[in-house]
XYZ file of C-alpha atoms in Angstrom:
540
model
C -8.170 111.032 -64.727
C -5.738 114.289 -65.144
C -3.196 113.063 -63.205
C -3.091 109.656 -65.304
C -3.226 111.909 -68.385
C -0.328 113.885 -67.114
C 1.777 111.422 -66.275
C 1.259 109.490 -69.478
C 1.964 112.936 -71.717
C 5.406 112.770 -69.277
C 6.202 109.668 -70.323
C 5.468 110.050 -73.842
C 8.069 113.325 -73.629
C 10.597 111.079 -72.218
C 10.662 108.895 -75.244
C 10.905 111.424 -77.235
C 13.848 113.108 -75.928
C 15.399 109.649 -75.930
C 15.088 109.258 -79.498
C 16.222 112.471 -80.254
C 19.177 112.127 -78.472
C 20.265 108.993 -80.225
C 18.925 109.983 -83.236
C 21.799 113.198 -82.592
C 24.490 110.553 -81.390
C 24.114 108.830 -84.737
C 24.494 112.278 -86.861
C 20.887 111.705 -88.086
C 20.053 115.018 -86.195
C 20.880 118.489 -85.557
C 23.320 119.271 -82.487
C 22.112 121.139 -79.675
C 22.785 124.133 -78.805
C 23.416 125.802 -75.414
C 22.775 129.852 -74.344
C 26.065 131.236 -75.964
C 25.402 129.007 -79.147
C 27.739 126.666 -78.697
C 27.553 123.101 -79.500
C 26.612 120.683 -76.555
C 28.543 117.403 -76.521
C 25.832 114.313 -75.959
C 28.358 112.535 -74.436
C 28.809 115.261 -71.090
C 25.819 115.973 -69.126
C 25.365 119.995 -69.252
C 21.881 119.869 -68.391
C 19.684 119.045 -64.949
C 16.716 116.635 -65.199
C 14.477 119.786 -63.818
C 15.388 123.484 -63.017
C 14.515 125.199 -59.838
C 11.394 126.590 -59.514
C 12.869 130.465 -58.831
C 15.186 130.429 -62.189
C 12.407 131.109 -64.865
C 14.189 129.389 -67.563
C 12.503 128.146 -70.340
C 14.251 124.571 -70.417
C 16.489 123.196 -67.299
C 20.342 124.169 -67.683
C 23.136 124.292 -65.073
C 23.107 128.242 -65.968
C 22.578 128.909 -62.634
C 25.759 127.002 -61.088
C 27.846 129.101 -63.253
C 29.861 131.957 -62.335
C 28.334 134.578 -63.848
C 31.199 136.961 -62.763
C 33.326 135.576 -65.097
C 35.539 138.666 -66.863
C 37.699 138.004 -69.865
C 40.564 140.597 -68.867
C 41.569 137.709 -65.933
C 45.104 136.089 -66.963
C 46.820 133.141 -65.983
C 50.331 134.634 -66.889
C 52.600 134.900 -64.701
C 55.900 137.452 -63.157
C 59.073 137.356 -65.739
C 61.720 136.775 -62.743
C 64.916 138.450 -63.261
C 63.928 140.621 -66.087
C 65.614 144.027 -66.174
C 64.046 146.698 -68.150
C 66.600 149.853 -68.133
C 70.096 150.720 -67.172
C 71.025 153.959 -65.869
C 74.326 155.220 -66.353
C 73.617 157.795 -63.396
C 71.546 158.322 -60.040
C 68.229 159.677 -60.851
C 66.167 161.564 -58.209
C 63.950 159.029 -56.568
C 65.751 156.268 -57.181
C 66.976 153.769 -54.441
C 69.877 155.140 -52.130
C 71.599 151.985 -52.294
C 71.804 150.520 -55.459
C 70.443 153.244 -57.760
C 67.053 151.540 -59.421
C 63.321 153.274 -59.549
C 61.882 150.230 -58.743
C 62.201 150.273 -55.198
C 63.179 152.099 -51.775
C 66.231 151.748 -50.006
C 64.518 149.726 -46.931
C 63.090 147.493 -49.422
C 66.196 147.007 -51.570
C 67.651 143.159 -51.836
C 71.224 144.233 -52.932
C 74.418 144.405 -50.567
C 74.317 147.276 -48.461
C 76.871 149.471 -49.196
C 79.289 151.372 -47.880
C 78.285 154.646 -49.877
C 75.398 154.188 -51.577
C 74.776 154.939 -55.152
C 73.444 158.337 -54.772
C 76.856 159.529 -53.057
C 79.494 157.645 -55.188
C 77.130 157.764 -58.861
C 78.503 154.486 -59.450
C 77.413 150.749 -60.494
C 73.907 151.517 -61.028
C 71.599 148.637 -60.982
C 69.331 147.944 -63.494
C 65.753 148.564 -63.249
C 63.419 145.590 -62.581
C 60.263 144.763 -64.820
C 57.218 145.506 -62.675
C 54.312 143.695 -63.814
C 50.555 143.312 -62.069
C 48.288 140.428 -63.066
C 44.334 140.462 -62.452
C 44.286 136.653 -61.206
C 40.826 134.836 -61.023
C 39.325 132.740 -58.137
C 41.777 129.571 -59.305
C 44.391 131.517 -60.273
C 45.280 132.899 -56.773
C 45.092 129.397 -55.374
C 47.120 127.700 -57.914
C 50.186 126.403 -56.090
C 51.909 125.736 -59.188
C 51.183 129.009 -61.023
C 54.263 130.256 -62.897
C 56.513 126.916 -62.489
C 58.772 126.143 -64.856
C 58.826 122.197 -65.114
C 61.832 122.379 -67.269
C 63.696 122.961 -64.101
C 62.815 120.228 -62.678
C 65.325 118.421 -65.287
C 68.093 119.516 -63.186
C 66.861 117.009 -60.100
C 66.593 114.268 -62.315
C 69.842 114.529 -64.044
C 71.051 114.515 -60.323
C 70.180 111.293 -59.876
C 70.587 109.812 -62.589
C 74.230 111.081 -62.404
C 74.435 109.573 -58.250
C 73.174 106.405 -59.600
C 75.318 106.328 -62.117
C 78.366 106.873 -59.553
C 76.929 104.172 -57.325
C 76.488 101.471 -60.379
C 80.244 102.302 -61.027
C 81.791 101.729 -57.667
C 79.815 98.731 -57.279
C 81.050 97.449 -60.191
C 84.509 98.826 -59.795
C 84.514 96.949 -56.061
C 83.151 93.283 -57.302
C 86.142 93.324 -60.046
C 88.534 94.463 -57.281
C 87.218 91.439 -54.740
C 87.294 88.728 -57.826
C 91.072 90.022 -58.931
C 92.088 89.458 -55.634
C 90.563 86.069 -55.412
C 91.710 84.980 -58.414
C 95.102 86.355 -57.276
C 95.164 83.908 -53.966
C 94.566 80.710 -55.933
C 97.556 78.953 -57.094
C 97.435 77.077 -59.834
C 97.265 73.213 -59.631
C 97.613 71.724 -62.910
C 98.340 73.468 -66.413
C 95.418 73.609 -69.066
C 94.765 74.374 -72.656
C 94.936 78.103 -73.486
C 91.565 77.183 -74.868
C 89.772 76.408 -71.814
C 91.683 78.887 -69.507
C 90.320 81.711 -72.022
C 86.358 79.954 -71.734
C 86.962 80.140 -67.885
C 88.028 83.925 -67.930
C 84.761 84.537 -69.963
C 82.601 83.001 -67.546
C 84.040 84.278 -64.560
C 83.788 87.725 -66.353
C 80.367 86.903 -67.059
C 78.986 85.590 -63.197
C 81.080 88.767 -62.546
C 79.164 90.991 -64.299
C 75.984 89.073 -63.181
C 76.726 89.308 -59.366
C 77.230 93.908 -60.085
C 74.014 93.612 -61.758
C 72.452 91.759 -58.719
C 74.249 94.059 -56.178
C 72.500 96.907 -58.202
C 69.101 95.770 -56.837
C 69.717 97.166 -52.779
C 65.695 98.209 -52.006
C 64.956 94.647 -51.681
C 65.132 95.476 -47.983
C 62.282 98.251 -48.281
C 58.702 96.859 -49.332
C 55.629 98.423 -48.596
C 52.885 95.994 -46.997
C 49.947 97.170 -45.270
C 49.171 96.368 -41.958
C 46.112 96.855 -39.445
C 43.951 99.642 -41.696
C 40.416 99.870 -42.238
C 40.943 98.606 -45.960
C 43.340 95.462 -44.569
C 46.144 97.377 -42.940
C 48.168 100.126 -42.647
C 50.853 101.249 -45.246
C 54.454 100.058 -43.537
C 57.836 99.702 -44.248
C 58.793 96.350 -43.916
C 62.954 96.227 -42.278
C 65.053 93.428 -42.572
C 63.665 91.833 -44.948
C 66.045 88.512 -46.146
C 66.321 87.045 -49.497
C 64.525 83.609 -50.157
C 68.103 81.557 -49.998
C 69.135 82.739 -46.609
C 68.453 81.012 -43.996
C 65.664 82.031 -41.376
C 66.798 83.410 -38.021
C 65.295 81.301 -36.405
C 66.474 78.222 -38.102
C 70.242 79.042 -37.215
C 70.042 77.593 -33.818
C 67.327 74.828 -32.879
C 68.163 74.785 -29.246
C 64.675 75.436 -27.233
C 67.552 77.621 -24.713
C 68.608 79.853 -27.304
C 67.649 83.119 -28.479
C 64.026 83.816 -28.331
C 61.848 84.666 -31.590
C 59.353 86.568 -30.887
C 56.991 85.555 -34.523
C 54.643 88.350 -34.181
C 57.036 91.211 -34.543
C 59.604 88.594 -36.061
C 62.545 89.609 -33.927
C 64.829 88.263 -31.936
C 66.873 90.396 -30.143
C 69.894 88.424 -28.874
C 72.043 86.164 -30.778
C 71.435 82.633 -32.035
C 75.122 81.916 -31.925
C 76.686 83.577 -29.329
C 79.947 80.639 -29.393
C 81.025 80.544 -33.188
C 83.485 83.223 -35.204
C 82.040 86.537 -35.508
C 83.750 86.824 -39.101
C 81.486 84.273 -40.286
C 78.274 85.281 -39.444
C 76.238 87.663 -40.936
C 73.544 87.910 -37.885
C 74.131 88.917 -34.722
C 70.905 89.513 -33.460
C 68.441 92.381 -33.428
C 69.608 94.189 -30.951
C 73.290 94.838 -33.104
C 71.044 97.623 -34.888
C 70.778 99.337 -31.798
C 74.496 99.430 -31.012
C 75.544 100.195 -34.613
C 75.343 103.026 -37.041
C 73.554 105.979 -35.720
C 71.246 104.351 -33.077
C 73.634 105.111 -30.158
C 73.824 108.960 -31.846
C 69.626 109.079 -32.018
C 69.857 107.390 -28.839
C 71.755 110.703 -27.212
C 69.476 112.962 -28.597
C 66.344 111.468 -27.528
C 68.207 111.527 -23.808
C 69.520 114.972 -24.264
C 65.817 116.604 -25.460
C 64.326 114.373 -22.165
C 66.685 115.937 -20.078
C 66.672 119.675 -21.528
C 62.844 119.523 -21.358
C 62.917 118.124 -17.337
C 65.249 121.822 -16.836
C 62.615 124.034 -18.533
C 63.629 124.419 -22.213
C 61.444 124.478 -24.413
C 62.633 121.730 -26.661
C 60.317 118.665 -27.934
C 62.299 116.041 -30.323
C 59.160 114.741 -32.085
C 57.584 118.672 -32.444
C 60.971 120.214 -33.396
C 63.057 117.892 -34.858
C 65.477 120.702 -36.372
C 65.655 122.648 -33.248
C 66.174 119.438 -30.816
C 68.957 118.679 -33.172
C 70.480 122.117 -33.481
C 70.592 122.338 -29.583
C 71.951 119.385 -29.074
C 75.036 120.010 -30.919
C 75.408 123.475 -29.377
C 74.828 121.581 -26.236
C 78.046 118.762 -27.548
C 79.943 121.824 -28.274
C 79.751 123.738 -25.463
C 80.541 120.168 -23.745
C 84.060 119.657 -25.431
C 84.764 123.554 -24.896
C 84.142 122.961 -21.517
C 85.797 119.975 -20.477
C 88.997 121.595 -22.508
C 89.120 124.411 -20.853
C 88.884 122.546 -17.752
C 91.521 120.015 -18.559
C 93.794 123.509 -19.675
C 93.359 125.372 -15.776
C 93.930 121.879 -14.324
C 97.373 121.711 -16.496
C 98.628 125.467 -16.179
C 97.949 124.911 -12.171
C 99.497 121.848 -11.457
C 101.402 121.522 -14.610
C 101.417 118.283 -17.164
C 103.835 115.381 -16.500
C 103.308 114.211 -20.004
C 104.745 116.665 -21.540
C 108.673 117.163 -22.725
C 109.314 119.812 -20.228
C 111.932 117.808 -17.363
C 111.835 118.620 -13.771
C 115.261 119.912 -12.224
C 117.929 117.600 -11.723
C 117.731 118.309 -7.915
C 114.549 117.102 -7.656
C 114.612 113.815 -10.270
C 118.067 113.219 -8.143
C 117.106 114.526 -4.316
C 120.252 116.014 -3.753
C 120.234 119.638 -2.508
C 122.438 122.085 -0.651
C 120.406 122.357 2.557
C 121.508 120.794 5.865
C 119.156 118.655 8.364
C 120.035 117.475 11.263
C 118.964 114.032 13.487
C 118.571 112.707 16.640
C 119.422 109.033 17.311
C 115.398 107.740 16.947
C 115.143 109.626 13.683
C 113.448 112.661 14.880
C 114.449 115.771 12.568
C 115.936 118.456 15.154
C 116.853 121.068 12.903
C 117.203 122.161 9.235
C 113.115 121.521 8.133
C 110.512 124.047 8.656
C 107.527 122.989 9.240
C 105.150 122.928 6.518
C 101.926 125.096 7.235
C 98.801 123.751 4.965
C 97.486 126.258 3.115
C 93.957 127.042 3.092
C 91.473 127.880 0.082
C 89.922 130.829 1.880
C 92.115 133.510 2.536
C 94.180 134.303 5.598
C 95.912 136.864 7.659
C 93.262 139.267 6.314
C 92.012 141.816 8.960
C 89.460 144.315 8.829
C 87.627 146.740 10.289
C 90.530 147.782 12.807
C 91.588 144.326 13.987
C 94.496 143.369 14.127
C 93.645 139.471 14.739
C 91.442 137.148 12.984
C 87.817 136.415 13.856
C 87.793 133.114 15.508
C 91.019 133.423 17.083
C 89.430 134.237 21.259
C 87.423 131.371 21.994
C 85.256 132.238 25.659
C 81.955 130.698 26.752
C 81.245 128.631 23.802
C 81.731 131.526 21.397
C 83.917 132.735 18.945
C 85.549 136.303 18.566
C 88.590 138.868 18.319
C 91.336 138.457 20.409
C 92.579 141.882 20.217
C 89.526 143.623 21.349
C 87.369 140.153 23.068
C 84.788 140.937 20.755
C 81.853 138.432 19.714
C 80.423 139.834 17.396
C 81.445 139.091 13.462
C 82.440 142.177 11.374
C 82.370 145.086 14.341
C 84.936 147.629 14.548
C 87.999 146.884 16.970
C 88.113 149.066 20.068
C 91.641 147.791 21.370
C 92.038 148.145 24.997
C 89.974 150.206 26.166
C 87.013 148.270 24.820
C 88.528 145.543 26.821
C 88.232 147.256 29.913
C 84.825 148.570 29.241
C 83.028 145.467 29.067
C 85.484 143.852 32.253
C 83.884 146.955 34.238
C 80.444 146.595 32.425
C 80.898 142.350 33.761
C 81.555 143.708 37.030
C 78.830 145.620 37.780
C 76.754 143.353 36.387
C 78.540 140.251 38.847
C 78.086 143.122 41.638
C 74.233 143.806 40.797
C 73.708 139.567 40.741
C 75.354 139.407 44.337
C 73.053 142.543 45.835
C 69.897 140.996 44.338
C 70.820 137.088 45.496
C 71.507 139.039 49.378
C 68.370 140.543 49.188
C 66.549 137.569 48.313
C 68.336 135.370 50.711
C 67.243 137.590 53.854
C 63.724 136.261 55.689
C 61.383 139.168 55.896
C 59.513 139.932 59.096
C 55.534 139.289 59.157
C 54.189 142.477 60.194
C 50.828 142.388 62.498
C 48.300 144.284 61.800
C 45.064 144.808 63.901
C 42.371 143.549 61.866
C 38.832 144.781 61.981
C 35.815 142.644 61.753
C 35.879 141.046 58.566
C 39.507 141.931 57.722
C 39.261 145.334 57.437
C 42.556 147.155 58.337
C 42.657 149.677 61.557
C 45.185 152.018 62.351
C 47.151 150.853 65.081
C 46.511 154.003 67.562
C 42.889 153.490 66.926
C 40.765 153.546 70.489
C 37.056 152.896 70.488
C 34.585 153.605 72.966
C 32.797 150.548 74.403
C 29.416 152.558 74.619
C 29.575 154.674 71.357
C 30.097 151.275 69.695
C 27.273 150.247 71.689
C 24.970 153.289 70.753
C 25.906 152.859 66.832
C 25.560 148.865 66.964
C 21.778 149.917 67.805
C 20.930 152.855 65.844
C 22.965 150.511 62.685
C 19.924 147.733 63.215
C 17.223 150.203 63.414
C 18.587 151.338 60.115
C 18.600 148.274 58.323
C 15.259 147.054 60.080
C 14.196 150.132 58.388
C 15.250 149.285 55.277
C 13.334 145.757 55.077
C 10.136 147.281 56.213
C 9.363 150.364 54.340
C 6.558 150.934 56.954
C 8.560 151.428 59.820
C 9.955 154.524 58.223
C 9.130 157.949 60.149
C 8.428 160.845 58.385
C 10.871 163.231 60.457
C 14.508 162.002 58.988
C 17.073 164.008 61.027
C 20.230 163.314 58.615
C 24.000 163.846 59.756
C 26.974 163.258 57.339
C 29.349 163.016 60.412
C 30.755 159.341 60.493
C 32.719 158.732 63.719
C 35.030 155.209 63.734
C 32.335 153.776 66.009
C 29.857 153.844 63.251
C 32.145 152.602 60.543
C 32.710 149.741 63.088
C 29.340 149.212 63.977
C 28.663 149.045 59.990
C 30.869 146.730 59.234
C 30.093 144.103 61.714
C 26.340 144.875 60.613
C 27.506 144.294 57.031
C 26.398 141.065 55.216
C 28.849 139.153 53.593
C 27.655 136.802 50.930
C 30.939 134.316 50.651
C 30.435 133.789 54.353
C 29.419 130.449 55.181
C 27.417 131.297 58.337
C 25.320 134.344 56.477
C 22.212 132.739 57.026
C 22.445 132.572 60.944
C 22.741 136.038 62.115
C 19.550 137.058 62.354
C 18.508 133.958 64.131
């Protein structure tokens, strides 16, 4: 029941602010009045249908979306330019160096720098400037046009008004010129009143004056149309656009094997009428724009800024417009200096047959003083030298010592000095006696080849030796007793019988380090050798 109560006691406010507020639109009651006390116009909204809860305002305002910050002392005035405020007749201590003012520093000063500076020569002091400091507000730093002068702006539009009004008298000046000429060619073919000639003259004059005023209109070619954008197109610039009374390209030739027309981009690129008189056409085809004008100089640049850009410059034509077209007339001047120079060395070396200068008469004649001589087949005997070609590198240059060329000995597929038989490029020439140090060096070497290749040749004697069991070697004088080598075959397998069977071993070991050959013998014929095939039968 409160909350119906409520919302019926809303209500009822409602309709009475409504009624107040026309009651105020009609002047029938008092105008409201906001927190400074001034008057609020009905017709702008100032206040919010409810406050926020934190402002603890006793009816809703917009007070707290204001700037509360705000400080009258801001100005939107702006820097007098160019005002000076005092001339000096002489430096002052402080001033700048250069020019003489107060206002500034030397470093900072925007005059010429001169060759003695004001302080020195106490001469053509400058005026000081008016220094002037603003306390800008919030929009006042950010407004881009803050202290522009629009009266200036006069100046651009008187500047073309004046280039139009050049181009509107040329035209004009050119149609007059073209119908005095015409009028010029016709010849007259039968004589009329004075009367009529003079209503002709004033409606030629008139169509004349027609025809400038319809040559005046020359942006018929540019019309924006949009294109392909989300609200119907994109904003274009239509080229090429023809009048209504021209005929349409691709009406001037109805041959199915003539130019194509391509109707989506509505061009066509070659011409319709390749066979009839160029003077009478006006279209040539699409791609005429391409080889007229500045297409072919665009055309260079693009290739030039490609080709830069391949070689590691840093140069984009689409990025840097300015800078692709700066370079690339450095790049066309450096080209012409070039290829100038070039054509200049080619002419002061070999001379220029173009020019005034005449040869000698001996030569343009072939007569000279010098006698040759024939045989009978035609053979010149005497009276020419031969002619030796010259070479680009130089010749008949030695160094280090030599007194010949490198490359003029030729030995064993290798090149080297004649004077000293040297192989070697850039060593120092020992003359003769270098020569006959490496002949002797050669022949000792040749010697040393023929004592090795004897020595080699010669068969070498196999020499016997007396081999012990197993291969073992034995001095050739060696004698052994039959019955030693008896006595030490047995006491050598008592020893290793000994050896398998620890049992067998005595307690009384007489030991001897004396080791006659008959033991070593008998030890190595006892010995058991593991590569031999037939190990596994001696004890059998």
């Amino acid at each position: 029941m409160a909350t119906a109560s409520s919302a019926f006691k809303s209500r009822e406010d409602h309709r009475k602010q409504l009624e107040l507020e026309e009651a105020r639109k009609a002047g029938l009651a008092p105008a409201e009045l906001d927190e400074d006390g001034k008057e609020i116009n009905p017709h702008i909204p100032q206040y919010m249908s409810s406050a926020p809860w934190y402002l603890n305002a006793e009816r809703p305002s917009l007070k707290h979306q204001r700037n509360w910050k705000t400080d009258a002392n801001y100005t939107k005035d702006w820097y007098d330019r160019g005002k000076k405020v005092f001339q000096a007749d002489k430096y002052r201590k402080g001033a700048c160096t250069n020019c003489g003012a107060m206002t500034h520093e030397a470093k900072t000063c925007m005059d010429r720098p001169r060759k003695l500076g004001a302080k020195y020569t106490n001469k053509f002091i400058a005026p000081d400037e008016k220094i002037e400091t603003f306390e800008l507000d919030f929009d006042g730093k950010r407004d881009r046009w803050n202290g522009y002068d629009a009266s200036t702006y006069s100046r651009v539009i008187d500047s073309y008004e004046m280039r139009d009004e050049a181009r509107r008298k040329y035209q004009k000046e050119q149609q007059l010129k073209k119908l005095e000429e015409k009028n010029s060619s016709l010849e007259p073919v039968a004589d009329k009143d004075s009367d009529e000639d003079e209503d002709e003259d004033k409606d030629g004059g008139e169509v004349d004056e027609a025809k400038v005023d319809e040559s005046q209109q020359m942006d018929f070619a540019k019309v924006e149309k949009r294109v392909r954008t989300t609200g119907g197109g994109s904003t274009g610039t239509v080229r090429n656009l023809r009048i209504r009374e021209d005929t349409a390209k691709y009406l001037l030739n109805l041959d199915v094997n003539s130019a194509y027309y391509d109707p989506k981009t509505r061009s066509m690129r070659e011409d319709p009428l390749p066979d009839s008189n160029p003077n009478e056409k006006f279209y040539e085809g699409d791609n005429q724009n391409r080889t007229s004008g500045q297409a072919q100089e665009f055309k260079q640049l693009n290739i030039h800024a490609w080709e830069a850009f391949e070689k590691g410059q840093d140069i984009h034509l689409q990025a840097a417009p300015s800078q692709a077209e700066l370079l690339h007339r450095e790049f066309k001047v450096k080209k012409d200096k070039l290829k100038t120079q070039t054509k200049q060395d080619i002419m002061d070396k070999y001379g220029n047959a173009a020019s005034g200068e005449m040869p000698p008469m001996e030569l343009l004649l072939g007569q000279t003083e010098r006698q040759v001589e024939y045989d009978r087949a035609g053979r010149i005997i005497k009276g020419q030298e031969k002619t030796v070609p010259k070479s680009k590198y130089e010749e008949d240059v030695f160094i280090n010592n030599h007194t010949t060329v490198w490359g003029s000995w030729w030995k064993d597929h290798q090149w080297g000095y004649k004077c000293c038989k040297q192989f070697i490029r850039n060593s120092y020439c020992t003359g003769q006696a270098g020569i006959d140090a490496a002949e002797a060096s050669a022949d000792l070497m040749r010697a040393n080849i023929e004592r090795k290749e004897a020595i080699e040749d010669k068969p070498q004697g196999k020499e016997e030796k007396n081999l012990a069991t197993w291969g073992s070697e034995v001095a050739d004088d060696l004698v052994l007793d039959k019955k030693k080598l008896k006595d030490a075959l047995k006491k050598e397998g008592e020893r290793l019988r000994e050896e398998k069977d620890e049992r067998k071993r005595k307690y009384n070991v007489t030991y001897s380090n004396e080791v006659t050959q008959e033991d070593m013998e008998a030890y190595r014929m006892k010995k058991v050798h593991f590569d031999d095939p037939m190990k596994d039968f001696l004890n059998t």
